XYZ file of C-alpha atoms in Angstrom:
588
model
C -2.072 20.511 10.299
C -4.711 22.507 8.309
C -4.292 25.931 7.917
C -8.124 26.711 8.096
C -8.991 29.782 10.736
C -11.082 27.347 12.336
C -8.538 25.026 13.258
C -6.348 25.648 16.913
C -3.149 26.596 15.699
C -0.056 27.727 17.868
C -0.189 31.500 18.349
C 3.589 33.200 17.129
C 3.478 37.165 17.872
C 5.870 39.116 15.297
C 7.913 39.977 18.670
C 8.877 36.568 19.347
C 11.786 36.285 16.720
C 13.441 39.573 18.306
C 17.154 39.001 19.760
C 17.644 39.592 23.368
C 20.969 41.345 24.339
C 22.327 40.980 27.799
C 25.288 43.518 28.931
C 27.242 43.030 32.492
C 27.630 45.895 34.285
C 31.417 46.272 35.301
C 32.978 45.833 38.284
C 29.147 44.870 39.932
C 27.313 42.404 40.615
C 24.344 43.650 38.159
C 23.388 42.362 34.413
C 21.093 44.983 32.374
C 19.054 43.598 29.756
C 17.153 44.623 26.880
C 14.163 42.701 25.972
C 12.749 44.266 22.607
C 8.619 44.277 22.880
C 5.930 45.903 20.508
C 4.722 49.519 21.465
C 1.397 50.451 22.260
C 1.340 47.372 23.714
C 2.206 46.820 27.487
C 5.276 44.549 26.307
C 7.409 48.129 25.367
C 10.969 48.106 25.334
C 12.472 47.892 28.070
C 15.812 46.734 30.137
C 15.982 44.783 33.586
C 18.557 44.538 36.040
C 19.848 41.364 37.617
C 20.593 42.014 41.656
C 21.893 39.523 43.991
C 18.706 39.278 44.825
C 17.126 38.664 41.706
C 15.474 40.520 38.497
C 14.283 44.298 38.746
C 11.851 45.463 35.830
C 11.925 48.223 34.383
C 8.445 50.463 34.659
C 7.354 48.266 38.146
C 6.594 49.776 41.019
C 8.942 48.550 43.974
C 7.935 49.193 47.705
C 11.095 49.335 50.128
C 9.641 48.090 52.945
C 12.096 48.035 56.573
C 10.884 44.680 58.568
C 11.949 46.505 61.992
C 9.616 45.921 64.671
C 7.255 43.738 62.657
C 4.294 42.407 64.692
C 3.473 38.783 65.402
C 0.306 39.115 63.822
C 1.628 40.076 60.257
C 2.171 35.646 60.430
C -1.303 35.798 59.559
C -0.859 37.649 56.635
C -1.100 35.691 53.969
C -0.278 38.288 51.144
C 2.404 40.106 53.352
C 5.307 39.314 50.997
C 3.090 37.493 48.002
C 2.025 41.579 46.705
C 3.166 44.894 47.388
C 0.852 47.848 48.609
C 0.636 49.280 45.009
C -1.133 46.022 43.958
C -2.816 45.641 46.920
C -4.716 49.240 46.296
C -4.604 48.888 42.302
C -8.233 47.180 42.848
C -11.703 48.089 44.211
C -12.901 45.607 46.637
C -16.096 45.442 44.663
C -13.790 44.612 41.665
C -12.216 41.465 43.298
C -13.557 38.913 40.524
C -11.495 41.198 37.685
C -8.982 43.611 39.530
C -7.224 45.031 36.235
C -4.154 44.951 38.236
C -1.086 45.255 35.973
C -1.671 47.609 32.818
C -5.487 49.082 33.566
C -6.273 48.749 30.317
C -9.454 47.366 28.545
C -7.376 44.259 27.197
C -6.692 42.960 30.205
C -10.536 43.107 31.285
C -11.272 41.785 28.281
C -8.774 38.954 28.563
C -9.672 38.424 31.970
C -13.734 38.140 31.006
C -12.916 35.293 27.730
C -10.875 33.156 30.115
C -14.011 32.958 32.160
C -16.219 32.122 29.281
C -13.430 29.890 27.379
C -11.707 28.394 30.558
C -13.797 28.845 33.303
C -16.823 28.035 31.809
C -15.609 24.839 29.968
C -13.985 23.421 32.781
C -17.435 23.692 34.864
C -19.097 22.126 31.782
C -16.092 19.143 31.838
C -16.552 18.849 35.800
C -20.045 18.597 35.104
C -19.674 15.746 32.566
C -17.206 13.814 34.867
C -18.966 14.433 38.267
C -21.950 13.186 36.287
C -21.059 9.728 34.969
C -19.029 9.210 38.606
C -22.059 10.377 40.778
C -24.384 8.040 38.403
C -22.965 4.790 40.022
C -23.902 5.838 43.472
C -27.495 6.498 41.613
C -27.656 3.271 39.190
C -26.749 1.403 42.768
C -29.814 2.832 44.718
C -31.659 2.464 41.262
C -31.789 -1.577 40.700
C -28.390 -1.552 39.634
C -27.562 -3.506 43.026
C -30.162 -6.366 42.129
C -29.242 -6.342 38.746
C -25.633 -7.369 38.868
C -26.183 -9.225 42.277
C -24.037 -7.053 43.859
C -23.751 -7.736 47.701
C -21.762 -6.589 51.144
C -18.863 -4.453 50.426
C -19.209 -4.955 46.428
C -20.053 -1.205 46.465
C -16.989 0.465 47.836
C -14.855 -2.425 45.985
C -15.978 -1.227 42.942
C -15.553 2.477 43.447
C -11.279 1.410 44.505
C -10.559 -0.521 41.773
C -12.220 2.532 39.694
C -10.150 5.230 41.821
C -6.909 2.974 41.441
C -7.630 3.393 37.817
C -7.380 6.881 37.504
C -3.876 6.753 39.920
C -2.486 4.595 37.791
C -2.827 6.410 34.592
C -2.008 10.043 36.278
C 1.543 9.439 36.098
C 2.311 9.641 32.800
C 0.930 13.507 32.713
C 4.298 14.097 34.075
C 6.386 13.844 31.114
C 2.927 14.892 28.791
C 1.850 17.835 30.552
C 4.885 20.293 30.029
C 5.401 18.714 26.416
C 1.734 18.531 24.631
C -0.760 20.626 24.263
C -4.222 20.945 26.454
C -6.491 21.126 23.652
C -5.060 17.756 22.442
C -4.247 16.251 25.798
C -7.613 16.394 27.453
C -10.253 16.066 24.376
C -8.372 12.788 23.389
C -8.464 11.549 27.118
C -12.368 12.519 27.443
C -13.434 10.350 24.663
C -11.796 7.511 26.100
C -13.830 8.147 29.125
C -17.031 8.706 27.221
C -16.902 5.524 25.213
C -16.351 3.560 28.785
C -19.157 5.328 30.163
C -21.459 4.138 27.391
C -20.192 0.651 27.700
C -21.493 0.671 31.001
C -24.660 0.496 30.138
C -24.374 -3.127 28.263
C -22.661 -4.444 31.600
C -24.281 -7.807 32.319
C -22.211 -8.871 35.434
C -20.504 -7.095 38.482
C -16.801 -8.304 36.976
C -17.693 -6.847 33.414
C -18.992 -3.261 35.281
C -15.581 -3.287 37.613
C -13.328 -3.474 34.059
C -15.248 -0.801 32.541
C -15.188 1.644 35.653
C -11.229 0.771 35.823
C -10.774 1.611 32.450
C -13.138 4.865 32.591
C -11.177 6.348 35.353
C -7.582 5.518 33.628
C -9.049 8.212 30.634
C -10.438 10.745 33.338
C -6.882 10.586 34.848
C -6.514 13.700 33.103
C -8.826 16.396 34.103
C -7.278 16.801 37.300
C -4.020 17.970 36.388
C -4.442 18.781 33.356
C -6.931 21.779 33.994
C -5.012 23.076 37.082
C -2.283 23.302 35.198
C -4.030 25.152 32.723
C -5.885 27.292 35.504
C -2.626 28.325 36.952
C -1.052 29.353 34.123
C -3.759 32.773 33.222
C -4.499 33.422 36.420
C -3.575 35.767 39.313
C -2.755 34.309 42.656
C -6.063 36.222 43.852
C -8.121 35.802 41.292
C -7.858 31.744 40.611
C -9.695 30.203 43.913
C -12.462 31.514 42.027
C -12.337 30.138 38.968
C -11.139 26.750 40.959
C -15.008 27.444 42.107
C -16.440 27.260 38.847
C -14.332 23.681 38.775
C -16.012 22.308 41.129
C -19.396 23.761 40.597
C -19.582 21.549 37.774
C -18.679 18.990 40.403
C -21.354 19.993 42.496
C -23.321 20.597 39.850
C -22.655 16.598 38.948
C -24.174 15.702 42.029
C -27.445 17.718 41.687
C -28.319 16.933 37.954
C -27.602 13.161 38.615
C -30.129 12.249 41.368
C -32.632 14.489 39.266
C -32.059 13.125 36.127
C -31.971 9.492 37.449
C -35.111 10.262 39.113
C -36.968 11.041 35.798
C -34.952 8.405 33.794
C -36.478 5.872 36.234
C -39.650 7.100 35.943
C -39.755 7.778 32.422
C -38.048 4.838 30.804
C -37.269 1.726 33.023
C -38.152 -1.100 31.327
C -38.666 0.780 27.591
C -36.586 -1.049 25.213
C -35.969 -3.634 27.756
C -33.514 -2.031 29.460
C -33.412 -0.736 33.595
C -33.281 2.660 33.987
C -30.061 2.868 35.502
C -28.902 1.599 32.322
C -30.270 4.247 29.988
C -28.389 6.921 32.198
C -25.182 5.375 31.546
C -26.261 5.326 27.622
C -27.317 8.905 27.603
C -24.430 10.714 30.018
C -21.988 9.045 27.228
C -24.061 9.745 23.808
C -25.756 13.467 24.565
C -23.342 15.704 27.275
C -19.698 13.333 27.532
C -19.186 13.084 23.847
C -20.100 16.618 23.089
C -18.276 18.247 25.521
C -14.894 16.399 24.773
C -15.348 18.126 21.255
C -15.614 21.269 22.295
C -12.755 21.304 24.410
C -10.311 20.806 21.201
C -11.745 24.085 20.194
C -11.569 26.177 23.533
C -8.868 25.103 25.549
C -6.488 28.153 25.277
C -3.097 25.790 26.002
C -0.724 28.523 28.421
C 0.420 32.070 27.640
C 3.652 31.400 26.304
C 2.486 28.635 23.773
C -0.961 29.514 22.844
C -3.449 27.993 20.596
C -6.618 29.970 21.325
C -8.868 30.677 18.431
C -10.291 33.487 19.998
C -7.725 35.465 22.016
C -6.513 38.814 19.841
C -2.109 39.296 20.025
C -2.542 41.961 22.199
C -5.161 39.677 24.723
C -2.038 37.019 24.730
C 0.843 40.160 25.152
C -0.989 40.687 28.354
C -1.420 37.320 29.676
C 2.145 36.972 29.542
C 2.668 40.220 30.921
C 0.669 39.409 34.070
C 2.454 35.987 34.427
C 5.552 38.064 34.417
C 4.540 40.433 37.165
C 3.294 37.653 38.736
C 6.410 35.286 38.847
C 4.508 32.839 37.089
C 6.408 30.497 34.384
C 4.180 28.514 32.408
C 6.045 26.911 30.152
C 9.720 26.232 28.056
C 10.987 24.893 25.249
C 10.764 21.188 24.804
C 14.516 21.559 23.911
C 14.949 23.119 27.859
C 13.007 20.214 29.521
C 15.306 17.442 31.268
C 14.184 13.814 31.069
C 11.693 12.989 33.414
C 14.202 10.300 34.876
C 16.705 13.339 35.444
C 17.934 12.848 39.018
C 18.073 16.784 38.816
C 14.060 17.203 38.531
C 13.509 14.586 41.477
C 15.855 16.256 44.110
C 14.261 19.710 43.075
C 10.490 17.700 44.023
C 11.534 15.304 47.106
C 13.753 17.309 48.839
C 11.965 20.431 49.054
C 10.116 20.471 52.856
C 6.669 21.870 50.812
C 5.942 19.040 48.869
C 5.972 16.767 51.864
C 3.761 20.011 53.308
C 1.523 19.592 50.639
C 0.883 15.833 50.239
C -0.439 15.762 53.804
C -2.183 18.750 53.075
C -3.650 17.435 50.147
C -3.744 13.900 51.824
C -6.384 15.066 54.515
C -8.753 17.170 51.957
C -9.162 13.955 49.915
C -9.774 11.888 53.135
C -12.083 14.159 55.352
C -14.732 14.134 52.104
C -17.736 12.631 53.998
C -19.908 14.457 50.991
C -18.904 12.016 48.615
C -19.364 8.588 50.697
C -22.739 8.027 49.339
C -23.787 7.906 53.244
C -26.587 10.111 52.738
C -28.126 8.846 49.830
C -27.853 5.064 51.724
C -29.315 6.874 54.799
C -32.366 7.877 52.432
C -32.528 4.441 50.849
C -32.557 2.682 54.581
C -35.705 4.819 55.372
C -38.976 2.828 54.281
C -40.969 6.026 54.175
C -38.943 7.183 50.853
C -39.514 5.732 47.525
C -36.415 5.369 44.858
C -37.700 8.625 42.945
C -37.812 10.056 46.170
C -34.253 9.196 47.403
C -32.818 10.173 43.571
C -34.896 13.485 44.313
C -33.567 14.271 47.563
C -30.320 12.935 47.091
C -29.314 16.639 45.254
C -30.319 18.801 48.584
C -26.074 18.364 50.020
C -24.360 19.418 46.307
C -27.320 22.759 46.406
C -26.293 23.817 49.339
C -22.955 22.973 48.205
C -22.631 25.223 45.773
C -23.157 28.190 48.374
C -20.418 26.704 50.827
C -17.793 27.009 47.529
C -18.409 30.466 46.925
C -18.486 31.233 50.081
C -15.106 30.302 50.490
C -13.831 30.593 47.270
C -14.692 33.973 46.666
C -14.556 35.346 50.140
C -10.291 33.865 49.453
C -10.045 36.068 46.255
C -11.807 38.957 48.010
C -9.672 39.125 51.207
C -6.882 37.440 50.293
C -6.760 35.305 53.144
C -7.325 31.650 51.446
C -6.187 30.225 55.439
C -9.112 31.737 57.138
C -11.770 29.988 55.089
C -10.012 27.043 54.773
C -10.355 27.018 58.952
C -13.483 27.844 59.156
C -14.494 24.787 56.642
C -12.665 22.581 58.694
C -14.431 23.308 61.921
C -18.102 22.980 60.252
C -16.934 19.727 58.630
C -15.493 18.401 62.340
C -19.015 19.434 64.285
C -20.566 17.126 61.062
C -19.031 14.440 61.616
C -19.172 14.705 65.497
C -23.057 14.616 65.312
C -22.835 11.606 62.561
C -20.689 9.745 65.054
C -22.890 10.246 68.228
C -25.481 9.417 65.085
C -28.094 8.752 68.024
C -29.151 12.525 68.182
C -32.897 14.582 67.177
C -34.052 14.389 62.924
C -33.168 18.273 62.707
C -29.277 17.769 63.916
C -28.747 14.673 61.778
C -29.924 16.455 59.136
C -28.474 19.606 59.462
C -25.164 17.265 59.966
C -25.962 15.172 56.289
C -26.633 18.450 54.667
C -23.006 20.498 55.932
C -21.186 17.403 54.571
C -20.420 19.780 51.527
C -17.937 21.833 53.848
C -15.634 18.692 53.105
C -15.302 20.437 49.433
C -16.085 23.703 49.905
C -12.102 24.793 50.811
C -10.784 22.762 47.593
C -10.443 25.919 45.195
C -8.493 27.317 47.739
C -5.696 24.242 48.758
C -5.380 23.849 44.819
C -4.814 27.626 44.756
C -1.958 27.559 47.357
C -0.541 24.059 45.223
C -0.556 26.238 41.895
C 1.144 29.567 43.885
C 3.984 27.268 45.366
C 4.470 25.626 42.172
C 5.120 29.052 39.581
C 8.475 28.702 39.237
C 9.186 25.826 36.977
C 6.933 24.617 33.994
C 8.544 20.886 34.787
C 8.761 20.668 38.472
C 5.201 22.032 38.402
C 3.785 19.171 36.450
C 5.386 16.528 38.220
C 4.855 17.717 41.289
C 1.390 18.182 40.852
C 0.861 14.563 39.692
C 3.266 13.360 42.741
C 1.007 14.898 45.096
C -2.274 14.262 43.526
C -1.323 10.495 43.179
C 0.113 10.047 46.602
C -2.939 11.846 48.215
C -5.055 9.941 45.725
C -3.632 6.342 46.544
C -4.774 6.811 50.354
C -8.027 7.526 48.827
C -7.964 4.024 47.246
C -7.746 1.894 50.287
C -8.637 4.096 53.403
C -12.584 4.551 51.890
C -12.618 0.668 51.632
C -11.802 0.058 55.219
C -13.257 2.624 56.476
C -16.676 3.249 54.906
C -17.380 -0.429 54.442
C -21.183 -1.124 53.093
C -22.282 -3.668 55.735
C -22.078 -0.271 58.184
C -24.901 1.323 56.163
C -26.237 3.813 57.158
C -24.578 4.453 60.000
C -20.884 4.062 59.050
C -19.391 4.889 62.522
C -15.619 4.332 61.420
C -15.988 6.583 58.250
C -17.239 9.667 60.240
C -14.540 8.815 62.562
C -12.236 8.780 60.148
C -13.338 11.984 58.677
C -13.674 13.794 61.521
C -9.740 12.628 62.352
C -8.290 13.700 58.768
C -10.449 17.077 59.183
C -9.189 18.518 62.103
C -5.508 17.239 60.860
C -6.988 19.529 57.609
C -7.956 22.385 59.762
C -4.723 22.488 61.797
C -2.483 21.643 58.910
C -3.581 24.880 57.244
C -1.502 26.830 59.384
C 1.925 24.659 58.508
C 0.937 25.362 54.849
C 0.469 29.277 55.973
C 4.347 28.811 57.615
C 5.820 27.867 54.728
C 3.700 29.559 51.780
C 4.935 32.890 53.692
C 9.010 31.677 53.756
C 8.374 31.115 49.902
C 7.183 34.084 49.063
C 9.743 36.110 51.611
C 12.357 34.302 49.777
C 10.682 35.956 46.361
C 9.549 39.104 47.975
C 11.542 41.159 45.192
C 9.945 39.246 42.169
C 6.690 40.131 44.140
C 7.459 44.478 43.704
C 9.142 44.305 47.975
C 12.730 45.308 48.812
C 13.384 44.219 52.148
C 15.740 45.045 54.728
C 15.904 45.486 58.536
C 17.314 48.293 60.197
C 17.380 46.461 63.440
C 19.278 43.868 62.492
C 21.694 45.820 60.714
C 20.558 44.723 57.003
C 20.855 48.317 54.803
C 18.954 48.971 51.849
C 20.320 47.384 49.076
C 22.862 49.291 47.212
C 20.937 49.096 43.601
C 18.034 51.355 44.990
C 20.448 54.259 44.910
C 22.378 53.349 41.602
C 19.829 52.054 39.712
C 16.350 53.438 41.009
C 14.634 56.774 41.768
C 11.619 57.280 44.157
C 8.299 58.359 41.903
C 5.680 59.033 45.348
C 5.752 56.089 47.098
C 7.181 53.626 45.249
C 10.492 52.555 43.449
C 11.471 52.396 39.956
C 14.152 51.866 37.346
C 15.617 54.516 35.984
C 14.749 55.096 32.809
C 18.316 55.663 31.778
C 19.678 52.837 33.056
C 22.931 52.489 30.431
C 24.243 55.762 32.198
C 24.935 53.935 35.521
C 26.784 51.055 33.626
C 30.225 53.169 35.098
């Protein structure tokens, strides 16, 4: 590996080859331990103790909080037991997007304002490039791609399964890469393979030869999926990642704006120069002038995870707080490939299959793939079908869903991060996406409610940032069970994506595609309803870790006392708890 300064290298703070010392405390149940960390910095030293319970540390605020005569309504929520009331008030609302919660210093601003620009920003950019070449076919079809290749009756949806069982196929090997290789060599490698298929595209002379290069295309995008919400959840705070999950799928959004557009001017500008269609040349210049390029950059930018980082521009003390957020946090991003158990490891399986939220989440994740009547291509075929629209016109006004899109994202996405109530939004998307596909079904209604129905299709996506949020809070815990998790339910909720499209928004239905809004509107209000179940069991985790989360609980009522380390080991400062900082003088 070249030593130039240029060149992503893994990141080893002078800290990292301290010893750790761990001392029982007799005649207890408590272990105090030292963990050696630079001053000035907000790793100091300092000494935890080990309850029954779980880990204390030493400067955190803890609330002691009695659950006697708790209300119904505290179900609802959804940070009850996830954050204490000393993070809750550590922020201005105003100040939701970069809430400085855990040292208030400038670093972790700063910190906070380069993952934006290096993370957030990229993966928008790699969304972009994706969304892009995918959103393209649905163009190049309405663009004399469909004449071309002699496609005919369901030829379009066949094509778009074999494609999506591409990228299912190839996802499962992320489980044993993802917690063992880098990002920044992981993705970039995968993106080229994708960009290289998506210029091939462009040659294609027969519908066979297009369905092996759209197989083999999604197989290398397999990655992006897990591989950057991996990434996302390992720097981020649970209320602070639905909205960079936005700027994800902005560049999604963003995929299917700039493709109608640019497909529009394409076609005008050069079908037929160099004896080539227009839909061709989009292929050819998606690959060659934004794919290509942006699968570079990405060696370069993607930061890895906290605890093994490669980031060319992050300072020591920018990665010192990363990892001391993730630790106030409860996050674990990653171990020691000399920790990790074989992926066959009956061990790793029983921790994923027989734990009651993965099941949770597959459904969960099951509907939100299968209520997506924004990607069905039913609009743009419901242009196309209109003989008062040329094809410019129908590339043109293809883009008016994803704009509007992009407001029903933020909307929820940032009204999540801002309230802290990811449920609420995720409801409310739900019901607008229901009353769309209820008009589309009755279909025989007046121009402005079809329209206003085609053009809310985009609540489909909109609460995506914030399911993906709940996956990556569930998941913290474990580096390993994370990744393979996260591919078990992505693939599983993927798979149904495969088949259930192709029976259900058949082509010979165009435009009206009865049993695909019926479809949607069923997997929807599952969606909608479903949220709630998630809710249930998001707030038993997080009980369950209420201590790791700065809350000692216990119920007068019910005759649970306050545990017996608050007295021996803690001292009130106001409101809140916290070690003393003595603690070797209680080891008696």
């Amino acid at each position: 590996m070249p030593s130039c300064k240029f060149w992503p290298r893994l990141r080893v703070l002078p800290e990292e080859q301290s010893v750790h010392e761990v001392y029982t405390e007799p005649n207890t149940h408590d272990v105090v331990g030292d963990e050696t960390k630079t001053k000035g910095s907000d790793l100091e030293t300092t000494k935890t103790v080990e309850s029954e319970e779980g880990q204390l540390q030493h400067g955190f605020p803890y609330e002691l909080r009695d659950e006697a005569g708790r209300r119904w309504w505290k179900f609802f929520d959804e940070f009850e037991y996830r954050a204490n009331s000393e993070y809750k008030k550590s922020r201005s609302w105003y100040s939701f997007l970069y809430p400085n919660h855990t040292t208030h210093t400038k670093a972790e601003r700063t910190l906070l304002y380069k993952l934006d620009l290096l993370v957030g920003v990229y993966f928008l950019m790699l969304c972009w490039s994706k969304s892009l070449d995918t959103n393209n076919y649905t163009s190049a079809y309405v663009s004399g791609m469909k004449e071309d290749l002699n496609m005919k009756g369901n030829d379009y949806i066949y094509t778009s399964t074999i494609s999506n069982v591409g990228a299912i196929v190839f996802q499962l090997p992320f489980m044993y890469l993802l917690p063992r290789f880098p990002a920044h060599i992981i993705l970039p490698f995968m993106d080229m393979g994708w960009s290289w298929f998506t210029f091939a595209c462009y040659r294609a002379k027969s519908l066979a030869e297009l369905r092996g290069y759209r197989f083999i295309l999604s197989a290398f995008g397999a990655a992006y999926y897990p591989v950057s919400q991996y990434v996302l959840g390992s720097w981020y705070a649970p209320d602070e990642i639905s909205s960079r999950v936005c700027l994800f799928f902005c560049g999604q959004l963003l995929g299917g704006v700039t493709s109608g557009l640019l497909q529009a001017r394409i076609y005008k500008s050069l079908d037929g120069v160099a004896g080539m269609a227009g839909w061709r040349w989009m292929f050819l210049i998606d690959a060659v002038a934004i794919s290509i390029p942006t699968a570079i950059i990405g060696f370069f930018v993607i930061p890895g995870i906290p605890s093994k980082c490669y980031s060319l521009f992050l300072t020591d003390e920018e990665i010192r707080v990363a990892r001391a957020r993730n630790k106030r946090n409860q996050i674990r991003d990653g171990v020691d490939k000399s920790m990790l158990a074989p992926l066959w490891s009956w061990k790793i399986w029983k921790k994923v299959l027989f734990t009651p939220a993965f099941w949770v989440l597959v459904v969960f994740d099951t509907c939100s793939w299968n209520n997506m009547t924004a990607f069905s291509g039913g609009y743009s075929l419901w242009l196309k079908s209109n003989p008062n629209y040329s094809i410019v016109q129908v590339n043109n006004m293809s883009v008016l869903p994803a704009c509007l899109g992009f407001a029903y994202v933020f909307l929820c996405s940032w009204g999540a991060d801002l309230t802290r109530c990811k449920w609420a939004f995720m409801v409310f998307a739900a019901i607008i996406n229901c009353v769309s596909c209820a008009i589309l079904i009755k279909w025989d209604v007046s121009s402005g409610a079809k329209w206003f129905a085609f053009l809310t299709t985009y609540f489909s996506v909109a609460p995506s940032p914030c399911l993906w949020s709940f996956i990556n809070d569930f998941l913290r815990f474990d580096p390993q069970v994370k990744a393979v998790t996260w591919i078990a339910i992505y693939s599983i909720s993927q798979s149904t994506y495969a088949w259930i499209p192709a029976l259900a928004w058949q082509t010979v239905e165009s435009p009206r595609f009865h049993t695909g809004y019926v479809v949607s509107l069923t997997f929807g209000a599952i969606y909608g309803l479903w949220t709630f179940v998630v809710l249930f069991f998001y707030k038993r985790n997080e009980k369950k870790h209420a201590l790791g989360n700065g809350i000692i609980l216990y119920n007068s009522e019910e005759g649970k006392p306050v545990p017996k380390y608050v007295d021996t080991a803690m001292e009130k400062r106001g409101e809140y708890y916290y070690l003393k900082d003595h603690i070797d003088n209680y080891l008696t």
